[in-house]
Short mmCIF file of C-alpha atoms in Angstrom, two decimals:
data_model
loop_
_atom_site.label_atom_id
_atom_site.label_comp_id
_atom_site.label_asym_id
_atom_site.label_seq_id
_atom_site.Cartn_x
_atom_site.Cartn_y
_atom_site.Cartn_z
CA MET X 364 224.90 173.35 160.37
CA GLY X 365 224.03 175.39 163.44
CA PHE X 366 227.51 174.93 164.93
CA ASN X 367 230.49 177.25 164.79
CA ARG X 368 232.75 176.27 161.88
CA GLU X 369 235.89 176.84 163.92
CA ASP X 370 234.61 174.58 166.71
CA ILE X 371 233.70 171.88 164.19
CA ASP X 372 237.13 171.99 162.52
CA SER X 373 239.06 171.92 165.79
CA THR X 374 236.92 169.08 167.13
CA LEU X 375 237.34 167.00 163.98
CA ASP X 376 241.08 167.61 163.99
CA ARG X 377 241.39 166.52 167.62
CA LEU X 378 239.30 163.39 167.22
CA GLN X 379 240.82 162.39 163.90
CA LYS X 380 244.35 162.68 165.29
CA ALA X 381 243.46 160.59 168.34
CA ALA X 382 241.94 157.89 166.12
CA PHE X 383 245.02 157.95 163.89
CA GLU X 384 247.34 157.46 166.84
CA TYR X 385 245.68 154.11 167.54
CA PHE X 386 247.72 152.70 164.65
CA LEU X 387 250.98 153.96 166.12
CA HIS X 388 250.26 152.84 169.69
CA TYR X 389 248.96 149.36 168.86
CA SER X 390 251.22 148.27 166.01
CA ASN X 391 254.37 146.17 165.80
CA PRO X 392 256.83 148.26 163.77
CA ALA X 393 258.90 145.16 162.96
CA ASN X 394 256.15 143.65 160.80
CA GLY X 395 253.49 146.37 160.59
CA LEU X 396 250.76 144.26 162.20
CA VAL X 397 248.12 146.16 164.17
CA GLN X 398 246.00 144.91 167.06
CA ASP X 399 242.33 144.19 166.47
CA THR X 400 241.45 145.99 169.70
CA SER X 401 243.22 148.02 172.36
CA ARG X 402 242.73 145.21 174.88
CA GLU X 403 245.88 143.58 176.21
CA GLY X 404 246.82 140.44 174.33
CA SER X 405 244.72 141.24 171.29
CA PRO X 406 245.94 139.60 168.06
CA ALA X 407 246.35 141.47 164.81
CA SER X 408 243.40 141.86 162.46
CA ILE X 409 244.33 141.88 158.78
CA ALA X 410 241.45 144.27 158.04
CA VAL X 411 242.75 146.69 160.66
CA VAL X 412 246.16 146.53 158.96
CA GLY X 413 244.44 147.55 155.72
CA PHE X 414 242.89 150.54 157.46
CA ALA X 415 246.25 151.43 159.00
CA LEU X 416 247.98 151.42 155.60
CA SER X 417 245.28 153.78 154.31
CA CYS X 418 245.57 156.06 157.34
CA TYR X 419 249.35 156.57 157.29
CA PRO X 420 249.09 158.89 154.24
CA VAL X 421 246.45 160.91 156.10
CA GLY X 422 248.86 161.27 159.02
CA VAL X 423 251.58 162.51 156.69
CA GLU X 424 249.32 165.10 155.06
CA ARG X 425 248.03 166.28 158.45
CA GLY X 426 251.57 166.60 159.85
CA TRP X 427 251.20 163.83 162.44
CA LEU X 428 253.78 161.49 160.92
CA GLU X 429 256.87 162.17 158.82
CA ARG X 430 256.69 160.80 155.29
CA ASP X 431 259.91 158.78 155.66
CA LYS X 432 258.65 157.14 158.85
CA ALA X 433 255.29 156.38 157.27
CA CYS X 434 257.06 154.86 154.27
CA ASP X 435 259.28 152.73 156.53
CA LEU X 436 256.30 151.45 158.52
CA THR X 437 254.36 150.69 155.36
CA LEU X 438 257.34 148.91 153.82
CA SER X 439 257.74 146.75 156.94
CA THR X 440 254.10 145.74 156.55
CA LEU X 441 254.26 144.95 152.85
CA ARG X 442 257.56 143.08 153.17
CA PHE X 443 256.08 140.97 155.94
CA PHE X 444 253.07 139.91 153.89
CA ALA X 445 255.15 139.39 150.76
CA GLN X 446 257.56 137.11 152.62
CA SER X 447 255.02 135.36 154.86
CA ARG X 448 254.32 131.65 154.54
CA GLN X 449 251.30 130.62 152.50
CA ASN X 450 250.11 127.04 152.11
CA SER X 451 247.15 124.81 152.91
CA ALA X 452 248.52 123.73 156.29
CA ALA X 453 246.90 124.87 159.51
CA ASP X 454 249.94 125.97 161.49
CA LYS X 455 252.75 128.48 161.19
CA VAL X 456 251.29 130.21 158.14
CA THR X 457 249.65 133.57 157.45
CA GLY X 458 247.43 132.57 154.57
CA TYR X 459 246.75 130.69 151.36
CA LYS X 460 246.10 131.60 147.72
CA GLY X 461 246.97 135.25 148.34
CA PHE X 462 244.32 135.56 151.06
CA TYR X 463 245.15 135.81 154.77
CA TYR X 464 243.81 134.49 158.03
CA HIS X 465 241.50 136.87 159.84
CA PHE X 466 243.63 137.08 162.99
CA LEU X 467 247.40 136.78 163.26
CA ASP X 468 249.83 136.66 166.16
CA MET X 469 251.27 140.14 166.67
CA LYS X 470 254.88 138.89 166.80
CA SER X 471 255.09 135.82 164.59
CA GLY X 472 252.33 136.81 162.16
CA GLU X 473 250.97 133.26 162.23
CA ARG X 474 247.32 132.20 162.34
CA VAL X 475 245.66 132.25 165.78
CA TRP X 476 242.38 130.95 167.26
CA ASN X 477 241.86 128.48 164.38
CA CYS X 478 240.32 131.42 162.55
CA GLU X 479 239.15 131.37 158.95
CA LEU X 480 240.97 132.48 155.86
CA SER X 481 238.85 135.62 155.47
CA VAL X 482 238.04 136.76 151.95
CA ILE X 483 236.54 140.12 152.96
CA ASP X 484 239.17 140.99 155.56
CA SER X 485 241.88 140.11 153.06
CA THR X 486 240.16 142.46 150.62
CA MET X 487 240.34 145.34 153.10
CA LEU X 488 244.00 144.55 153.66
CA ILE X 489 244.65 144.65 149.91
CA ALA X 490 242.65 147.88 149.55
CA GLY X 491 245.00 149.43 152.10
CA VAL X 492 248.03 148.00 150.31
CA LEU X 493 246.87 149.55 147.02
CA THR X 494 246.10 152.89 148.69
CA ALA X 495 249.63 153.02 150.09
CA GLY X 496 251.05 152.23 146.67
CA LEU X 497 249.08 155.10 145.17
CA TYR X 498 250.20 157.62 147.78
CA PHE X 499 253.92 156.85 147.90
CA ASP X 500 254.58 157.88 144.31
CA ARG X 501 258.01 159.53 144.48
CA ASP X 502 260.93 158.48 142.31
CA GLN X 503 263.14 157.07 145.03
CA PRO X 504 264.15 153.48 145.90
CA GLN X 505 262.02 152.91 148.99
CA GLU X 506 258.84 154.24 147.48
CA GLN X 507 259.47 152.33 144.25
CA GLU X 508 259.92 149.12 146.25
CA LEU X 509 256.70 149.89 148.10
CA ARG X 510 254.77 150.30 144.86
CA ASP X 511 256.23 147.08 143.44
CA LEU X 512 255.26 145.12 146.55
CA ALA X 513 251.74 146.57 146.50
CA GLN X 514 251.26 145.34 142.93
CA GLN X 515 252.74 141.92 143.78
CA LEU X 516 250.43 141.43 146.75
CA TYR X 517 247.36 142.30 144.69
CA ASP X 518 248.46 140.03 141.83
CA LYS X 519 248.94 137.13 144.25
CA VAL X 520 245.27 137.08 145.31
CA ASP X 521 243.51 134.16 143.59
CA PHE X 522 239.96 135.52 143.39
CA ASP X 523 238.97 132.77 140.95
CA TRP X 524 239.71 130.13 143.63
CA ALA X 525 237.19 131.83 145.96
CA GLN X 526 234.38 131.81 143.39
CA ASP X 527 231.73 129.08 143.56
CA GLU X 528 229.76 127.45 140.77
CA ARG X 529 227.02 130.12 140.95
CA GLY X 530 229.57 132.84 140.40
CA THR X 531 229.33 134.48 143.83
CA LEU X 532 232.37 134.67 146.12
CA THR X 533 232.73 132.64 149.29
CA GLN X 534 233.15 134.21 152.71
CA GLY X 535 236.15 132.13 153.69
CA TRP X 536 237.98 128.84 154.04
CA THR X 537 239.63 126.72 156.73
CA PRO X 538 242.21 123.95 156.34
CA ALA X 539 240.03 121.47 158.23
CA GLY X 540 236.64 122.26 156.70
CA GLY X 541 237.35 123.77 153.31
CA PHE X 542 235.12 126.58 152.06
CA ILE X 543 232.68 128.13 154.52
CA HIS X 544 229.12 127.27 153.50
CA TYR X 545 228.14 130.91 153.10
CA ASP X 546 228.63 133.13 150.09
CA TRP X 547 228.43 136.88 149.92
CA GLU X 548 224.72 137.33 149.32
CA GLY X 549 222.67 140.48 149.94
CA TYR X 550 224.06 143.98 149.90
CA SER X 551 227.11 144.24 152.12
CA GLU X 552 230.65 145.53 152.46
CA ALA X 553 231.55 142.89 149.86
CA ILE X 554 231.04 145.47 147.11
CA LEU X 555 234.72 146.29 147.69
CA LEU X 556 235.59 142.62 147.24
CA TYR X 557 233.67 142.32 143.99
CA ALA X 558 235.21 145.52 142.64
CA LEU X 559 238.79 144.41 143.30
CA ALA X 560 238.05 140.89 142.06
CA ALA X 561 236.60 142.28 138.82
CA ALA X 562 239.92 143.99 138.14
CA SER X 563 241.86 140.73 138.36
CA ARG X 564 243.31 139.42 135.10
CA ASP X 565 242.35 135.91 136.25
CA MET X 566 238.64 136.73 136.47
CA PRO X 567 237.46 137.18 132.87
CA ASP X 568 233.82 136.50 133.80
CA MET X 569 233.64 138.60 136.95
CA ASN X 570 230.70 140.54 135.57
CA ARG X 571 228.67 137.32 135.88
CA ALA X 572 229.70 137.02 139.53
CA TYR X 573 228.80 140.62 140.27
CA ASN X 574 225.41 140.31 138.60
CA ALA X 575 224.76 137.08 140.49
CA TRP X 576 225.49 138.92 143.71
CA THR X 577 223.24 141.92 143.00
CA LYS X 578 220.35 139.53 142.28
CA THR X 579 220.39 138.73 146.00
CA TYR X 580 219.83 142.39 146.97
CA GLN X 581 216.83 143.45 149.06
CA TRP X 582 215.24 146.75 147.94
CA GLU X 583 212.79 148.21 150.44
CA GLN X 584 210.92 151.30 151.54
CA ILE X 585 211.67 152.11 155.18
CA TYR X 586 210.25 155.23 156.85
CA ASP X 587 209.51 156.69 153.40
CA HIS X 588 213.09 156.04 152.23
CA ASP X 589 213.53 153.81 149.18
CA CYS X 590 216.77 152.02 149.86
CA LEU X 591 218.95 148.99 149.43
CA TYR X 592 218.58 147.28 152.77
CA ALA X 593 221.36 146.30 155.15
CA GLY X 594 220.66 146.57 158.88
CA PRO X 595 224.03 147.25 160.56
CA LEU X 596 225.42 150.69 159.74
CA PHE X 597 228.98 149.49 159.08
CA ILE X 598 227.81 147.66 155.94
CA HIS X 599 226.98 151.04 154.41
CA LEU X 600 230.43 152.43 155.28
CA PHE X 601 233.35 150.02 154.82
CA SER X 602 233.57 149.97 151.01
CA HIS X 603 232.89 153.71 150.91
CA ALA X 604 236.01 154.38 152.95
CA TRP X 605 237.98 153.58 149.78
CA ILE X 606 235.58 154.07 146.88
CA ASP X 607 233.84 157.30 145.89
CA PHE X 608 230.41 156.08 144.81
CA ARG X 609 229.02 159.53 144.09
CA GLU X 610 227.23 159.56 140.74
CA ILE X 611 228.62 156.24 139.52
CA GLN X 612 226.07 153.49 138.96
CA ASP X 613 226.01 149.78 138.35
CA PRO X 614 223.03 148.26 136.47
CA PHE X 615 221.11 147.73 139.72
CA MET X 616 221.36 151.38 140.76
CA ARG X 617 220.99 152.73 137.25
CA VAL X 618 217.50 151.26 136.93
CA ARG X 619 216.54 152.95 140.22
CA ASN X 620 218.12 156.28 139.31
CA THR X 621 220.31 156.46 142.40
CA ASP X 622 223.77 155.40 143.61
CA TYR X 623 225.42 153.73 146.59
CA PHE X 624 226.49 157.04 148.11
CA ALA X 625 222.90 158.28 148.19
CA ASN X 626 221.86 154.89 149.56
CA THR X 627 224.22 155.29 152.52
CA ALA X 628 222.80 158.75 153.15
CA SER X 629 219.37 157.08 153.32
CA ALA X 630 220.75 154.50 155.76
CA VAL X 631 221.87 157.31 158.06
CA ALA X 632 218.42 158.93 157.83
CA ILE X 633 216.82 155.60 158.70
CA GLN X 634 219.08 155.30 161.74
CA ARG X 635 218.02 158.75 162.89
CA ASP X 636 214.33 158.11 162.25
CA TYR X 637 214.44 154.73 163.99
CA CYS X 638 216.06 156.17 167.12
CA GLN X 639 213.59 159.05 167.15
CA ARG X 640 210.71 156.55 167.03
CA ASN X 641 212.52 154.30 169.54
CA PRO X 642 210.23 151.26 169.18
CA GLY X 643 212.21 149.36 171.84
CA ASN X 644 211.86 152.20 174.36
CA PHE X 645 215.58 152.35 175.09
CA ALA X 646 217.12 155.11 177.18
CA HIS X 647 218.48 158.19 175.39
CA TYR X 648 217.61 157.18 171.82
CA GLY X 649 216.66 160.20 169.72
CA THR X 650 217.18 162.29 166.61
CA ASN X 651 220.73 163.16 167.71
CA SER X 652 221.51 159.92 169.49
CA TRP X 653 221.98 156.99 167.11
CA GLY X 654 224.62 154.58 165.81
CA ILE X 655 223.34 151.00 165.64
CA THR X 656 225.84 148.63 164.07
CA ALA X 657 228.07 145.63 164.68
CA CYS X 658 229.76 146.28 168.00
CA ASP X 659 230.60 145.04 171.45
CA GLY X 660 227.86 145.14 174.05
CA PRO X 661 226.66 143.97 177.46
CA VAL X 662 225.61 140.34 177.62
CA GLY X 663 222.89 138.37 179.41
CA GLU X 664 219.71 139.26 181.27
CA LEU X 665 220.49 142.47 183.13
CA LYS X 666 218.59 145.03 185.20
CA THR X 667 218.22 148.40 183.49
CA ARG X 668 218.15 151.86 185.02
CA ASP X 669 214.36 151.76 185.31
CA GLY X 670 214.48 148.48 187.24
CA SER X 671 213.22 146.22 184.47
CA LYS X 672 215.17 143.26 183.14
CA ARG X 673 216.21 142.97 179.52
CA GLN X 674 218.25 140.60 177.41
CA PHE X 675 221.54 141.94 176.02
CA PHE X 676 223.47 140.39 173.15
CA GLY X 677 227.21 140.90 173.72
CA TYR X 678 229.08 141.35 170.44
CA ALA X 679 226.42 141.38 167.71
CA ALA X 680 225.64 142.82 164.29
CA ARG X 681 222.96 145.21 165.54
CA GLY X 682 220.80 146.79 162.86
CA VAL X 683 217.69 148.78 162.05
CA PRO X 684 214.78 148.61 161.72
CA TYR X 685 214.51 144.83 162.11
CA GLY X 686 217.15 144.34 164.81
CA PRO X 687 218.74 142.98 166.71
CA ASP X 688 218.70 146.00 169.00
CA ASP X 689 219.33 146.15 172.73
CA GLY X 690 219.99 149.86 173.26
CA THR X 691 223.72 149.67 172.48
CA LEU X 692 225.12 152.54 170.41
CA ALA X 693 228.43 153.11 168.64
CA PRO X 694 229.55 156.66 169.49
CA TRP X 695 232.03 156.82 166.58
CA ALA X 696 229.23 156.37 164.01
CA ALA X 697 228.63 160.12 163.75
CA LEU X 698 232.21 160.65 162.57
CA ALA X 699 232.14 157.72 160.15
CA THR X 700 229.03 159.06 158.41
CA LEU X 701 230.20 162.66 157.93
CA PRO X 702 230.53 162.58 154.11
CA PHE X 703 226.95 161.36 153.65
CA SER X 704 224.99 163.51 156.10
CA PRO X 705 227.11 166.36 157.50
CA ASP X 706 224.33 168.18 159.36
CA THR X 707 222.89 165.02 160.90
CA SER X 708 226.30 163.64 161.79
CA ILE X 709 227.62 166.85 163.35
CA ALA X 710 224.48 167.21 165.47
CA CYS X 711 224.86 163.62 166.70
CA LEU X 712 228.59 164.08 167.34
CA PHE X 713 228.18 167.15 169.53
CA ASN X 714 225.30 165.53 171.38
CA MET X 715 227.55 162.57 172.16
CA LEU X 716 230.42 164.79 173.30
CA GLU X 717 228.19 166.93 175.51
CA ASN X 718 226.01 164.24 177.09
CA TYR X 719 228.21 161.14 177.16
CA PRO X 720 231.78 162.24 178.02
CA GLY X 721 232.63 158.76 179.27
CA VAL X 722 232.69 157.35 175.73
CA LEU X 723 235.97 159.16 175.05
CA GLU X 724 239.32 157.87 176.25
CA ALA X 725 242.21 160.20 175.40
CA ASP X 726 239.99 161.74 172.70
CA ARG X 727 239.42 158.29 171.16
CA PHE X 728 235.90 156.85 171.00
CA THR X 729 235.34 153.58 172.79
CA GLY X 730 233.67 150.79 170.84
CA SER X 731 230.14 151.22 172.18
CA PHE X 732 227.98 152.18 175.13
CA ASN X 733 224.51 151.43 176.49
CA PRO X 734 222.79 154.18 178.50
CA SER X 735 219.86 151.88 179.36
CA LEU X 736 222.11 150.20 181.93
CA PRO X 737 223.50 151.74 185.13
CA GLY X 738 227.12 152.85 185.04
CA LYS X 739 229.57 155.46 186.25
CA GLY X 740 227.91 158.21 184.22
CA PRO X 741 225.04 158.95 181.85
CA GLU X 742 226.59 156.71 179.20
CA GLY X 743 225.82 153.66 181.39
CA TRP X 744 227.61 150.52 180.24
CA VAL X 745 230.78 151.34 178.26
CA SER X 746 232.79 148.92 176.15
CA PRO X 747 236.29 148.39 177.55
CA GLY X 748 238.76 149.76 175.00
CA CYS X 749 238.28 150.45 171.32
CA TYR X 750 238.43 148.62 168.00
CA GLY X 751 240.91 149.28 165.22
CA LEU X 752 238.24 149.01 162.53
CA ASP X 753 236.28 151.83 164.15
CA GLN X 754 239.35 154.04 164.43
CA GLY X 755 240.26 153.43 160.80
CA LEU X 756 236.77 154.35 159.63
CA VAL X 757 236.92 157.54 161.69
CA VAL X 758 240.26 158.64 160.21
CA MET X 759 239.34 157.84 156.62
CA MET X 760 235.80 159.19 156.64
CA ILE X 761 236.76 162.44 158.35
CA GLU X 762 239.45 162.86 155.71
CA ASN X 763 237.09 162.04 152.85
CA PHE X 764 234.72 164.66 154.31
CA ARG X 765 237.45 167.27 154.74
CA SER X 766 239.58 166.80 151.63
CA GLY X 767 238.42 163.71 149.72
CA MET X 768 242.00 162.47 149.91
CA ILE X 769 241.44 158.69 149.90
CA TRP X 770 238.79 158.95 147.20
CA LYS X 771 241.11 161.05 145.03
CA LEU X 772 243.84 158.42 145.33
CA THR X 773 241.64 155.47 144.39
CA ARG X 774 239.92 157.37 141.57
CA GLY X 775 243.38 157.52 139.98
CA SER X 776 244.01 153.79 140.38
CA PRO X 777 243.88 151.64 137.22
CA ILE X 778 242.92 148.67 139.41
CA PHE X 779 239.98 150.36 141.09
CA ARG X 780 238.80 151.86 137.81
CA ARG X 781 239.14 148.58 135.92
CA GLY X 782 237.31 146.70 138.66
CA LEU X 783 234.40 149.09 138.87
CA THR X 784 234.06 149.25 135.10
CA GLY X 785 234.28 145.45 134.91
CA ALA X 786 231.47 145.17 137.44
CA GLY X 787 229.29 147.36 135.24
CA PHE X 788 229.74 150.80 136.82
CA SER X 789 229.69 153.91 134.65
CA GLY X 790 229.07 157.65 134.87
CA GLY X 791 230.47 160.27 137.19
CA TRP X 792 234.25 160.23 137.63
CA LEU X 793 234.50 156.95 135.68
#
């Protein structure tokens, strides 16, 4: 890799531990809910809770959290969701049909901001629930209760209710408006949703839904890379945090003689190539300076370091090569892509650490930065605080790179295996 192995290991250990501690510092131990961001007053995000549940086993194995304490915290979380109110009303509930509202009050656990019942965020929560149930496998009362609750929470999810007449799955639902008028179409993080839905006993025709979804894919050649297109980098990462896609193929990938793991490696290469080309002429883009994804960002027409004015997008799903792009980078992206492109990711990581020290707060990466704008240091504009989703990706992907721990757990899960097989995957570890 061109870097000292000891330096790499110590750096990864330090950054992974700091990311893990997000879930201890920003959680409510009474109900296990975890803040969406580190900003004061942030509600809980159910997807972040799913990441937290997946990260606690990593903390145990790394010696950062005692197993009994991790089990207690996980049990508090699962008991809360198992006992929470679910109905079609708008107030004082956490969810409906086994799905949960995107954002919940940290104390009461009730819906906030009139947010949607989120199908994909519920899926990430359930993926974390199942991961916890796989890890806590000892023959003792607390861990047995934990496993039972994990199975109950998965069984409660009514995937069939979220399926439309075309077979694809909806993005969400609200009490006032019903189903959101958008389905999961085009390659996205929803591959995790379709895999878990395909394992459900209530979805006998899930293969039809999965095939209907893959028909909406967009296969392209970008910078000499044949790939399944999705602009924002996170799309190529979320499902992979739980599922080992190496050498397993669905019908879509089988025809093209590749797999989703290799596709994500291509997405990282495209990120690198795009930033090297730098068509928008943004400051500090380059081979070792990339990470364009959904993230916070500066907003409005602002004056850049070179005196010109540009339009900035705030929070946006930034992507390459078709945009949107305003020079905002996610510094944690190098860590989240480690399993797919170790050399490229390590080079980007050390470039970030050396040249943009202001993107670290207590060894934890902030959400994003934009060096095209003036600021306190070379990193320019820096996002205030960090996001739980980013920290969860960092913990899980570093661990999958170092030991493959999460992937080993889910490869042994009857639910994950049944879902992937039901969706048409075969080969490799299946």
